[in-house]
JSON list of C-alpha atoms in Angstrom, two decimals:
[
{"chain": "A", "resi": 1, "resn": "MET", "atom": "CA", "xyz": [0.00, 0.00, 0.00]},
{"chain": "A", "resi": 2, "resn": "GLY", "atom": "CA", "xyz": [1.32, 3.44, -0.98]},
{"chain": "A", "resi": 3, "resn": "LYS", "atom": "CA", "xyz": [2.38, 6.11, 1.46]},
{"chain": "A", "resi": 4, "resn": "THR", "atom": "CA", "xyz": [0.69, 9.41, 2.24]},
{"chain": "A", "resi": 5, "resn": "ALA", "atom": "CA", "xyz": [2.86, 12.54, 2.29]},
{"chain": "A", "resi": 6, "resn": "ILE", "atom": "CA", "xyz": [1.81, 15.71, 4.10]},
{"chain": "A", "resi": 7, "resn": "VAL", "atom": "CA", "xyz": [3.59, 18.92, 3.12]},
{"chain": "A", "resi": 8, "resn": "ALA", "atom": "CA", "xyz": [3.46, 22.24, 4.97]},
{"chain": "A", "resi": 9, "resn": "GLY", "atom": "CA", "xyz": [5.06, 25.08, 3.04]},
{"chain": "A", "resi": 10, "resn": "GLY", "atom": "CA", "xyz": [4.40, 23.76, -0.46]},
{"chain": "A", "resi": 11, "resn": "SER", "atom": "CA", "xyz": [4.43, 27.18, -2.11]},
{"chain": "A", "resi": 12, "resn": "GLY", "atom": "CA", "xyz": [8.00, 27.98, -1.04]},
{"chain": "A", "resi": 13, "resn": "LEU", "atom": "CA", "xyz": [11.23, 27.34, -2.90]},
{"chain": "A", "resi": 14, "resn": "VAL", "atom": "CA", "xyz": [11.92, 23.88, -1.45]},
{"chain": "A", "resi": 15, "resn": "GLY", "atom": "CA", "xyz": [8.24, 23.04, -0.99]},
{"chain": "A", "resi": 16, "resn": "ARG", "atom": "CA", "xyz": [7.42, 23.47, -4.68]},
{"chain": "A", "resi": 17, "resn": "GLU", "atom": "CA", "xyz": [10.22, 21.12, -5.68]},
{"chain": "A", "resi": 18, "resn": "LEU", "atom": "CA", "xyz": [9.18, 18.67, -2.98]},
{"chain": "A", "resi": 19, "resn": "ILE", "atom": "CA", "xyz": [5.57, 18.45, -4.15]},
{"chain": "A", "resi": 20, "resn": "LYS", "atom": "CA", "xyz": [6.65, 17.90, -7.76]},
{"chain": "A", "resi": 21, "resn": "LEU", "atom": "CA", "xyz": [8.92, 15.02, -6.74]},
{"chain": "A", "resi": 22, "resn": "LEU", "atom": "CA", "xyz": [6.34, 13.46, -4.41]},
{"chain": "A", "resi": 23, "resn": "LEU", "atom": "CA", "xyz": [3.71, 13.48, -7.15]},
{"chain": "A", "resi": 24, "resn": "GLU", "atom": "CA", "xyz": [6.15, 11.73, -9.49]},
{"chain": "A", "resi": 25, "resn": "ASP", "atom": "CA", "xyz": [7.21, 9.18, -6.85]},
{"chain": "A", "resi": 26, "resn": "GLN", "atom": "CA", "xyz": [5.25, 5.93, -7.15]},
{"chain": "A", "resi": 27, "resn": "ALA", "atom": "CA", "xyz": [5.84, 5.16, -3.47]},
{"chain": "A", "resi": 28, "resn": "TYR", "atom": "CA", "xyz": [3.31, 7.87, -2.59]},
{"chain": "A", "resi": 29, "resn": "THR", "atom": "CA", "xyz": [-0.34, 7.43, -3.51]},
{"chain": "A", "resi": 30, "resn": "LYS", "atom": "CA", "xyz": [-1.57, 10.63, -1.84]},
{"chain": "A", "resi": 31, "resn": "VAL", "atom": "CA", "xyz": [0.09, 14.01, -1.30]},
{"chain": "A", "resi": 32, "resn": "ILE", "atom": "CA", "xyz": [-1.67, 16.39, 1.06]},
{"chain": "A", "resi": 33, "resn": "ALA", "atom": "CA", "xyz": [-0.53, 20.02, 0.78]},
{"chain": "A", "resi": 34, "resn": "LEU", "atom": "CA", "xyz": [-1.38, 22.32, 3.69]},
{"chain": "A", "resi": 35, "resn": "VAL", "atom": "CA", "xyz": [-1.50, 25.70, 1.94]},
{"chain": "A", "resi": 36, "resn": "ARG", "atom": "CA", "xyz": [-2.56, 29.25, 2.68]},
{"chain": "A", "resi": 37, "resn": "LYS", "atom": "CA", "xyz": [-4.17, 29.44, -0.76]},
{"chain": "A", "resi": 38, "resn": "ASN", "atom": "CA", "xyz": [-4.65, 26.90, -3.54]},
{"chain": "A", "resi": 39, "resn": "MET", "atom": "CA", "xyz": [-1.68, 26.38, -5.84]},
{"chain": "A", "resi": 40, "resn": "GLN", "atom": "CA", "xyz": [-1.84, 26.17, -9.61]},
{"chain": "A", "resi": 41, "resn": "ILE", "atom": "CA", "xyz": [-1.33, 22.48, -10.38]},
{"chain": "A", "resi": 42, "resn": "SER", "atom": "CA", "xyz": [-2.47, 22.04, -13.98]},
{"chain": "A", "resi": 43, "resn": "HIS", "atom": "CA", "xyz": [1.15, 21.69, -15.15]},
{"chain": "A", "resi": 44, "resn": "LEU", "atom": "CA", "xyz": [2.11, 19.04, -12.57]},
{"chain": "A", "resi": 45, "resn": "SER", "atom": "CA", "xyz": [2.58, 15.39, -13.45]},
{"chain": "A", "resi": 46, "resn": "GLY", "atom": "CA", "xyz": [0.65, 13.15, -11.07]},
{"chain": "A", "resi": 47, "resn": "LYS", "atom": "CA", "xyz": [-1.61, 16.01, -9.98]},
{"chain": "A", "resi": 48, "resn": "GLU", "atom": "CA", "xyz": [-4.49, 13.57, -9.42]},
{"chain": "A", "resi": 49, "resn": "LYS", "atom": "CA", "xyz": [-2.70, 12.46, -6.22]},
{"chain": "A", "resi": 50, "resn": "LEU", "atom": "CA", "xyz": [-2.63, 15.98, -4.78]},
{"chain": "A", "resi": 51, "resn": "VAL", "atom": "CA", "xyz": [-5.11, 17.13, -2.15]},
{"chain": "A", "resi": 52, "resn": "GLN", "atom": "CA", "xyz": [-4.88, 20.79, -1.21]},
{"chain": "A", "resi": 53, "resn": "ILE", "atom": "CA", "xyz": [-6.20, 21.90, 2.17]},
{"chain": "A", "resi": 54, "resn": "VAL", "atom": "CA", "xyz": [-6.40, 25.67, 2.63]},
{"chain": "A", "resi": 55, "resn": "THR", "atom": "CA", "xyz": [-4.99, 26.09, 6.12]},
{"chain": "A", "resi": 56, "resn": "ASP", "atom": "CA", "xyz": [-4.72, 28.78, 8.77]},
{"chain": "A", "resi": 57, "resn": "PHE", "atom": "CA", "xyz": [-1.54, 27.60, 10.46]},
{"chain": "A", "resi": 58, "resn": "SER", "atom": "CA", "xyz": [-2.29, 29.62, 13.58]},
{"chain": "A", "resi": 59, "resn": "ASN", "atom": "CA", "xyz": [-5.38, 27.44, 14.05]},
{"chain": "A", "resi": 60, "resn": "LEU", "atom": "CA", "xyz": [-3.98, 24.22, 12.62]},
{"chain": "A", "resi": 61, "resn": "ASP", "atom": "CA", "xyz": [-5.25, 21.78, 15.24]},
{"chain": "A", "resi": 62, "resn": "ALA", "atom": "CA", "xyz": [-8.83, 23.03, 14.85]},
{"chain": "A", "resi": 63, "resn": "LEU", "atom": "CA", "xyz": [-8.76, 22.56, 11.07]},
{"chain": "A", "resi": 64, "resn": "ILE", "atom": "CA", "xyz": [-6.83, 19.31, 10.62]},
{"chain": "A", "resi": 65, "resn": "GLU", "atom": "CA", "xyz": [-7.74, 15.98, 12.18]},
{"chain": "A", "resi": 66, "resn": "PRO", "atom": "CA", "xyz": [-4.66, 14.33, 13.74]},
{"chain": "A", "resi": 67, "resn": "SER", "atom": "CA", "xyz": [-5.85, 11.04, 12.26]},
{"chain": "A", "resi": 68, "resn": "ILE", "atom": "CA", "xyz": [-4.60, 12.08, 8.80]},
{"chain": "A", "resi": 69, "resn": "MET", "atom": "CA", "xyz": [-1.09, 11.88, 10.26]},
{"chain": "A", "resi": 70, "resn": "GLU", "atom": "CA", "xyz": [-1.23, 8.15, 10.98]},
{"chain": "A", "resi": 71, "resn": "HIS", "atom": "CA", "xyz": [1.73, 6.40, 9.27]},
{"chain": "A", "resi": 72, "resn": "ALA", "atom": "CA", "xyz": [2.23, 9.50, 7.07]},
{"chain": "A", "resi": 73, "resn": "HIS", "atom": "CA", "xyz": [5.50, 11.10, 6.04]},
{"chain": "A", "resi": 74, "resn": "VAL", "atom": "CA", "xyz": [5.20, 14.71, 7.22]},
{"chain": "A", "resi": 75, "resn": "PHE", "atom": "CA", "xyz": [7.41, 17.33, 5.59]},
{"chain": "A", "resi": 76, "resn": "CYS", "atom": "CA", "xyz": [7.80, 20.87, 6.95]},
{"chain": "A", "resi": 77, "resn": "THR", "atom": "CA", "xyz": [9.34, 23.47, 4.64]},
{"chain": "A", "resi": 78, "resn": "LEU", "atom": "CA", "xyz": [7.71, 26.47, 6.32]},
{"chain": "A", "resi": 79, "resn": "GLY", "atom": "CA", "xyz": [9.96, 29.50, 6.56]},
{"chain": "A", "resi": 80, "resn": "THR", "atom": "CA", "xyz": [10.14, 33.25, 6.08]},
{"chain": "A", "resi": 81, "resn": "THR", "atom": "CA", "xyz": [12.50, 36.19, 6.59]},
{"chain": "A", "resi": 82, "resn": "ILE", "atom": "CA", "xyz": [12.45, 38.98, 9.17]},
{"chain": "A", "resi": 83, "resn": "LYS", "atom": "CA", "xyz": [11.78, 41.46, 6.36]},
{"chain": "A", "resi": 84, "resn": "LYS", "atom": "CA", "xyz": [8.84, 39.51, 4.98]},
{"chain": "A", "resi": 85, "resn": "ALA", "atom": "CA", "xyz": [7.46, 38.63, 8.43]},
{"chain": "A", "resi": 86, "resn": "GLY", "atom": "CA", "xyz": [7.67, 42.24, 9.57]},
{"chain": "A", "resi": 87, "resn": "SER", "atom": "CA", "xyz": [8.89, 41.54, 13.09]},
{"chain": "A", "resi": 88, "resn": "GLN", "atom": "CA", "xyz": [10.81, 39.00, 15.16]},
{"chain": "A", "resi": 89, "resn": "GLU", "atom": "CA", "xyz": [7.54, 37.97, 16.80]},
{"chain": "A", "resi": 90, "resn": "GLN", "atom": "CA", "xyz": [5.93, 37.13, 13.45]},
{"chain": "A", "resi": 91, "resn": "PHE", "atom": "CA", "xyz": [9.10, 35.36, 12.33]},
{"chain": "A", "resi": 92, "resn": "ARG", "atom": "CA", "xyz": [9.01, 33.15, 15.43]},
{"chain": "A", "resi": 93, "resn": "LYS", "atom": "CA", "xyz": [5.38, 32.33, 14.69]},
{"chain": "A", "resi": 94, "resn": "VAL", "atom": "CA", "xyz": [6.14, 31.03, 11.17]},
{"chain": "A", "resi": 95, "resn": "ASP", "atom": "CA", "xyz": [9.50, 29.40, 11.84]},
{"chain": "A", "resi": 96, "resn": "LEU", "atom": "CA", "xyz": [8.91, 28.09, 15.36]},
{"chain": "A", "resi": 97, "resn": "ALA", "atom": "CA", "xyz": [5.27, 28.03, 16.49]},
{"chain": "A", "resi": 98, "resn": "TYR", "atom": "CA", "xyz": [3.80, 26.60, 13.28]},
{"chain": "A", "resi": 99, "resn": "PRO", "atom": "CA", "xyz": [6.40, 23.82, 12.83]},
{"chain": "A", "resi": 100, "resn": "MET", "atom": "CA", "xyz": [6.05, 22.90, 16.50]},
{"chain": "A", "resi": 101, "resn": "LYS", "atom": "CA", "xyz": [2.27, 22.62, 16.21]},
{"chain": "A", "resi": 102, "resn": "LEU", "atom": "CA", "xyz": [2.68, 20.45, 13.12]},
{"chain": "A", "resi": 103, "resn": "GLY", "atom": "CA", "xyz": [5.23, 18.31, 14.96]},
{"chain": "A", "resi": 104, "resn": "GLN", "atom": "CA", "xyz": [2.90, 17.88, 17.94]},
{"chain": "A", "resi": 105, "resn": "MET", "atom": "CA", "xyz": [0.11, 16.75, 15.63]},
{"chain": "A", "resi": 106, "resn": "ALA", "atom": "CA", "xyz": [2.46, 14.35, 13.84]},
{"chain": "A", "resi": 107, "resn": "SER", "atom": "CA", "xyz": [3.51, 12.88, 17.19]},
{"chain": "A", "resi": 108, "resn": "THR", "atom": "CA", "xyz": [-0.05, 12.56, 18.49]},
{"chain": "A", "resi": 109, "resn": "GLY", "atom": "CA", "xyz": [-1.29, 11.23, 15.15]},
{"chain": "A", "resi": 110, "resn": "LYS", "atom": "CA", "xyz": [1.52, 8.62, 14.99]},
{"chain": "A", "resi": 111, "resn": "ALA", "atom": "CA", "xyz": [3.21, 9.78, 11.80]},
{"chain": "A", "resi": 112, "resn": "ASP", "atom": "CA", "xyz": [6.01, 7.49, 10.63]},
{"chain": "A", "resi": 113, "resn": "VAL", "atom": "CA", "xyz": [8.34, 10.36, 9.72]},
{"chain": "A", "resi": 114, "resn": "PHE", "atom": "CA", "xyz": [8.68, 14.09, 10.37]},
{"chain": "A", "resi": 115, "resn": "ALA", "atom": "CA", "xyz": [11.26, 15.86, 8.20]},
{"chain": "A", "resi": 116, "resn": "ILE", "atom": "CA", "xyz": [12.00, 19.59, 8.40]},
{"chain": "A", "resi": 117, "resn": "VAL", "atom": "CA", "xyz": [14.30, 22.11, 6.72]},
{"chain": "A", "resi": 118, "resn": "THR", "atom": "CA", "xyz": [16.07, 24.30, 9.29]},
{"chain": "A", "resi": 119, "resn": "ALA", "atom": "CA", "xyz": [19.43, 26.04, 8.69]},
{"chain": "A", "resi": 120, "resn": "MET", "atom": "CA", "xyz": [23.15, 25.29, 8.70]},
{"chain": "A", "resi": 121, "resn": "GLY", "atom": "CA", "xyz": [23.78, 27.41, 11.81]},
{"chain": "A", "resi": 122, "resn": "ALA", "atom": "CA", "xyz": [20.81, 26.19, 13.85]},
{"chain": "A", "resi": 123, "resn": "ASN", "atom": "CA", "xyz": [21.70, 26.71, 17.52]},
{"chain": "A", "resi": 124, "resn": "ARG", "atom": "CA", "xyz": [19.46, 28.18, 20.21]},
{"chain": "A", "resi": 125, "resn": "LYS", "atom": "CA", "xyz": [22.54, 29.75, 21.85]},
{"chain": "A", "resi": 126, "resn": "SER", "atom": "CA", "xyz": [23.63, 31.50, 18.64]},
{"chain": "A", "resi": 127, "resn": "SER", "atom": "CA", "xyz": [24.11, 35.29, 18.68]},
{"chain": "A", "resi": 128, "resn": "ILE", "atom": "CA", "xyz": [22.18, 35.39, 15.39]},
{"chain": "A", "resi": 129, "resn": "PHE", "atom": "CA", "xyz": [18.41, 35.55, 15.92]},
{"chain": "A", "resi": 130, "resn": "TYR", "atom": "CA", "xyz": [17.61, 33.49, 12.80]},
{"chain": "A", "resi": 131, "resn": "ASN", "atom": "CA", "xyz": [19.87, 30.63, 13.93]},
{"chain": "A", "resi": 132, "resn": "GLN", "atom": "CA", "xyz": [18.53, 30.87, 17.49]},
{"chain": "A", "resi": 133, "resn": "VAL", "atom": "CA", "xyz": [14.98, 30.22, 16.29]},
{"chain": "A", "resi": 134, "resn": "LYS", "atom": "CA", "xyz": [16.07, 27.35, 14.05]},
{"chain": "A", "resi": 135, "resn": "GLY", "atom": "CA", "xyz": [17.90, 25.83, 17.01]},
{"chain": "A", "resi": 136, "resn": "GLU", "atom": "CA", "xyz": [14.83, 26.23, 19.22]},
{"chain": "A", "resi": 137, "resn": "VAL", "atom": "CA", "xyz": [12.58, 24.42, 16.77]},
{"chain": "A", "resi": 138, "resn": "GLU", "atom": "CA", "xyz": [15.06, 21.55, 16.48]},
{"chain": "A", "resi": 139, "resn": "GLU", "atom": "CA", "xyz": [15.26, 21.17, 20.26]},
{"chain": "A", "resi": 140, "resn": "GLY", "atom": "CA", "xyz": [11.49, 21.40, 20.60]},
{"chain": "A", "resi": 141, "resn": "LEU", "atom": "CA", "xyz": [10.91, 18.73, 17.97]},
{"chain": "A", "resi": 142, "resn": "ARG", "atom": "CA", "xyz": [13.43, 16.40, 19.62]},
{"chain": "A", "resi": 143, "resn": "GLU", "atom": "CA", "xyz": [11.41, 16.59, 22.84]},
{"chain": "A", "resi": 144, "resn": "LEU", "atom": "CA", "xyz": [8.28, 15.33, 21.04]},
{"chain": "A", "resi": 145, "resn": "LYS", "atom": "CA", "xyz": [9.86, 11.88, 20.67]},
{"chain": "A", "resi": 146, "resn": "LEU", "atom": "CA", "xyz": [8.74, 11.51, 17.08]},
{"chain": "A", "resi": 147, "resn": "ARG", "atom": "CA", "xyz": [9.27, 8.04, 15.63]},
{"chain": "A", "resi": 148, "resn": "ALA", "atom": "CA", "xyz": [11.67, 9.35, 13.00]},
{"chain": "A", "resi": 149, "resn": "LEU", "atom": "CA", "xyz": [12.84, 12.98, 12.92]},
{"chain": "A", "resi": 150, "resn": "TYR", "atom": "CA", "xyz": [15.04, 14.39, 10.18]},
{"chain": "A", "resi": 151, "resn": "MET", "atom": "CA", "xyz": [16.42, 17.92, 10.48]},
{"chain": "A", "resi": 152, "resn": "LEU", "atom": "CA", "xyz": [18.04, 19.11, 7.28]},
{"chain": "A", "resi": 153, "resn": "ARG", "atom": "CA", "xyz": [20.44, 22.04, 7.68]},
{"chain": "A", "resi": 154, "resn": "PRO", "atom": "CA", "xyz": [21.24, 23.38, 4.21]},
{"chain": "A", "resi": 155, "resn": "SER", "atom": "CA", "xyz": [23.67, 26.18, 3.48]},
{"chain": "A", "resi": 156, "resn": "LEU", "atom": "CA", "xyz": [22.71, 28.84, 0.90]},
{"chain": "A", "resi": 157, "resn": "ILE", "atom": "CA", "xyz": [19.70, 27.55, -1.06]},
{"chain": "A", "resi": 158, "resn": "LEU", "atom": "CA", "xyz": [19.70, 28.00, -4.83]},
{"chain": "A", "resi": 159, "resn": "GLY", "atom": "CA", "xyz": [16.61, 28.14, -7.04]},
{"chain": "A", "resi": 160, "resn": "ASP", "atom": "CA", "xyz": [14.04, 30.44, -8.60]},
{"chain": "A", "resi": 161, "resn": "ARG", "atom": "CA", "xyz": [12.29, 32.41, -5.88]},
{"chain": "A", "resi": 162, "resn": "ASP", "atom": "CA", "xyz": [9.04, 34.31, -6.27]},
{"chain": "A", "resi": 163, "resn": "GLU", "atom": "CA", "xyz": [10.67, 37.35, -4.70]},
{"chain": "A", "resi": 164, "resn": "THR", "atom": "CA", "xyz": [14.17, 38.74, -5.17]},
{"chain": "A", "resi": 165, "resn": "ARG", "atom": "CA", "xyz": [16.46, 38.65, -2.15]},
{"chain": "A", "resi": 166, "resn": "TRP", "atom": "CA", "xyz": [19.45, 40.69, -3.26]},
{"chain": "A", "resi": 167, "resn": "GLY", "atom": "CA", "xyz": [21.70, 39.56, -0.41]},
{"chain": "A", "resi": 168, "resn": "GLU", "atom": "CA", "xyz": [21.07, 35.92, -1.26]},
{"chain": "A", "resi": 169, "resn": "LYS", "atom": "CA", "xyz": [21.39, 36.62, -4.99]},
{"chain": "A", "resi": 170, "resn": "TRP", "atom": "CA", "xyz": [24.84, 38.17, -4.50]},
{"chain": "A", "resi": 171, "resn": "GLY", "atom": "CA", "xyz": [25.83, 35.39, -2.11]},
{"chain": "A", "resi": 172, "resn": "SER", "atom": "CA", "xyz": [24.72, 32.85, -4.70]},
{"chain": "A", "resi": 173, "resn": "VAL", "atom": "CA", "xyz": [26.93, 34.37, -7.38]},
{"chain": "A", "resi": 174, "resn": "VAL", "atom": "CA", "xyz": [29.96, 34.40, -5.09]},
{"chain": "A", "resi": 175, "resn": "SER", "atom": "CA", "xyz": [29.28, 30.90, -3.75]},
{"chain": "A", "resi": 176, "resn": "ARG", "atom": "CA", "xyz": [28.89, 29.42, -7.23]},
{"chain": "A", "resi": 177, "resn": "ALA", "atom": "CA", "xyz": [32.22, 30.93, -8.23]},
{"chain": "A", "resi": 178, "resn": "ILE", "atom": "CA", "xyz": [34.16, 29.48, -5.31]},
{"chain": "A", "resi": 179, "resn": "SER", "atom": "CA", "xyz": [32.16, 26.26, -4.92]},
{"chain": "A", "resi": 180, "resn": "PRO", "atom": "CA", "xyz": [34.70, 24.11, -6.84]},
{"chain": "A", "resi": 181, "resn": "LEU", "atom": "CA", "xyz": [37.33, 25.17, -4.29]},
{"chain": "A", "resi": 182, "resn": "MET", "atom": "CA", "xyz": [35.18, 24.08, -1.36]},
{"chain": "A", "resi": 183, "resn": "ILE", "atom": "CA", "xyz": [36.40, 20.54, -0.78]},
{"chain": "A", "resi": 184, "resn": "GLY", "atom": "CA", "xyz": [36.86, 18.34, 2.26]},
{"chain": "A", "resi": 185, "resn": "ARG", "atom": "CA", "xyz": [35.23, 19.88, 5.32]},
{"chain": "A", "resi": 186, "resn": "LEU", "atom": "CA", "xyz": [34.32, 22.97, 3.29]},
{"chain": "A", "resi": 187, "resn": "ARG", "atom": "CA", "xyz": [31.89, 20.93, 1.18]},
{"chain": "A", "resi": 188, "resn": "THR", "atom": "CA", "xyz": [29.16, 21.52, 3.75]},
{"chain": "A", "resi": 189, "resn": "TYR", "atom": "CA", "xyz": [29.31, 25.27, 2.99]},
{"chain": "A", "resi": 190, "resn": "ARG", "atom": "CA", "xyz": [28.66, 24.83, -0.72]},
{"chain": "A", "resi": 191, "resn": "PRO", "atom": "CA", "xyz": [25.36, 26.29, -1.96]},
{"chain": "A", "resi": 192, "resn": "ILE", "atom": "CA", "xyz": [22.70, 23.65, -2.53]},
{"chain": "A", "resi": 193, "resn": "HIS", "atom": "CA", "xyz": [19.78, 23.64, -4.94]},
{"chain": "A", "resi": 194, "resn": "ALA", "atom": "CA", "xyz": [16.21, 23.47, -3.62]},
{"chain": "A", "resi": 195, "resn": "LYS", "atom": "CA", "xyz": [15.55, 20.35, -5.70]},
{"chain": "A", "resi": 196, "resn": "THR", "atom": "CA", "xyz": [18.50, 18.59, -4.07]},
{"chain": "A", "resi": 197, "resn": "ILE", "atom": "CA", "xyz": [17.10, 19.43, -0.63]},
{"chain": "A", "resi": 198, "resn": "ALA", "atom": "CA", "xyz": [13.68, 18.14, -1.69]},
{"chain": "A", "resi": 199, "resn": "LYS", "atom": "CA", "xyz": [15.27, 14.87, -2.84]},
{"chain": "A", "resi": 200, "resn": "GLY", "atom": "CA", "xyz": [17.12, 14.66, 0.46]},
{"chain": "A", "resi": 201, "resn": "LEU", "atom": "CA", "xyz": [13.87, 15.05, 2.38]},
{"chain": "A", "resi": 202, "resn": "ILE", "atom": "CA", "xyz": [12.25, 12.20, 0.48]},
{"chain": "A", "resi": 203, "resn": "LYS", "atom": "CA", "xyz": [15.30, 9.92, 0.68]},
{"chain": "A", "resi": 204, "resn": "SER", "atom": "CA", "xyz": [15.46, 10.57, 4.43]},
{"chain": "A", "resi": 205, "resn": "ALA", "atom": "CA", "xyz": [11.80, 9.70, 4.89]},
{"chain": "A", "resi": 206, "resn": "GLU", "atom": "CA", "xyz": [12.14, 6.52, 2.81]},
{"chain": "A", "resi": 207, "resn": "SER", "atom": "CA", "xyz": [15.27, 5.30, 4.61]},
{"chain": "A", "resi": 208, "resn": "GLY", "atom": "CA", "xyz": [13.32, 3.55, 7.34]},
{"chain": "A", "resi": 209, "resn": "GLN", "atom": "CA", "xyz": [15.63, 4.73, 10.12]},
{"chain": "A", "resi": 210, "resn": "ILE", "atom": "CA", "xyz": [14.08, 5.76, 13.42]},
{"chain": "A", "resi": 211, "resn": "GLY", "atom": "CA", "xyz": [15.23, 8.36, 15.95]},
{"chain": "A", "resi": 212, "resn": "ALA", "atom": "CA", "xyz": [16.52, 11.91, 15.41]},
{"chain": "A", "resi": 213, "resn": "HIS", "atom": "CA", "xyz": [18.96, 12.75, 12.62]},
{"chain": "A", "resi": 214, "resn": "VAL", "atom": "CA", "xyz": [20.72, 15.94, 11.51]},
{"chain": "A", "resi": 215, "resn": "LEU", "atom": "CA", "xyz": [21.94, 16.29, 7.92]},
{"chain": "A", "resi": 216, "resn": "LEU", "atom": "CA", "xyz": [24.23, 19.07, 6.71]},
{"chain": "A", "resi": 217, "resn": "SER", "atom": "CA", "xyz": [24.46, 20.20, 3.09]},
{"chain": "A", "resi": 218, "resn": "ALA", "atom": "CA", "xyz": [27.14, 17.73, 2.03]},
{"chain": "A", "resi": 219, "resn": "GLN", "atom": "CA", "xyz": [25.18, 14.85, 3.56]},
{"chain": "A", "resi": 220, "resn": "ILE", "atom": "CA", "xyz": [21.95, 16.06, 1.96]},
{"chain": "A", "resi": 221, "resn": "ALA", "atom": "CA", "xyz": [23.61, 16.19, -1.45]},
{"chain": "A", "resi": 222, "resn": "GLU", "atom": "CA", "xyz": [25.14, 12.74, -1.01]},
{"chain": "A", "resi": 223, "resn": "LEU", "atom": "CA", "xyz": [21.82, 11.22, 0.06]},
{"chain": "A", "resi": 224, "resn": "ALA", "atom": "CA", "xyz": [19.95, 12.94, -2.79]},
{"chain": "A", "resi": 225, "resn": "SER", "atom": "CA", "xyz": [22.35, 11.48, -5.34]},
{"chain": "A", "resi": 226, "resn": "LYS", "atom": "CA", "xyz": [21.61, 7.85, -4.38]}
]
């Protein structure tokens, strides 16, 4: 019997790639996308497997029955920026509160896998607010004792964004130029494409390993290539 995938954050850079790959993957017979508004799917192969649920993430537990989580592979690619969120409080809501609520529902609903994209510098003791929050969500999810928890920490993410982030665009240009020189331990700092991260999420979920796992960029890329 095929698996059910549940994706939160399907309209983002990694989320879009993830949904495309899940719809093409024969191991999954249903893909549930928790979205703020319906996505255009007419161009997607395997779109008949996709179920879109328009979701208010601040009221997630009142809208979504935990039972849909049973034996599912739950993927969280929710994320924003301070600029887009408008404040640190709103940023924490999207990058911490919402993923934690999803994780709690996955734990209660007995999901087989919970996989999330955080950040390379995730550490709640970091002096950088962004990394602090990413570290907090990782620690919070660990405490939920999920059957299988994968925390992917990519470096700079490459891909076609809906909005232009000039800092990331410049960083992408520089990183691409020096990427061939980043070998050995420096491989984990190489930029990584959103599609590679999406493949890494799926490969992690399909690995069958239980417990909590952290994957850095080099490990994500290696896993995605298998």
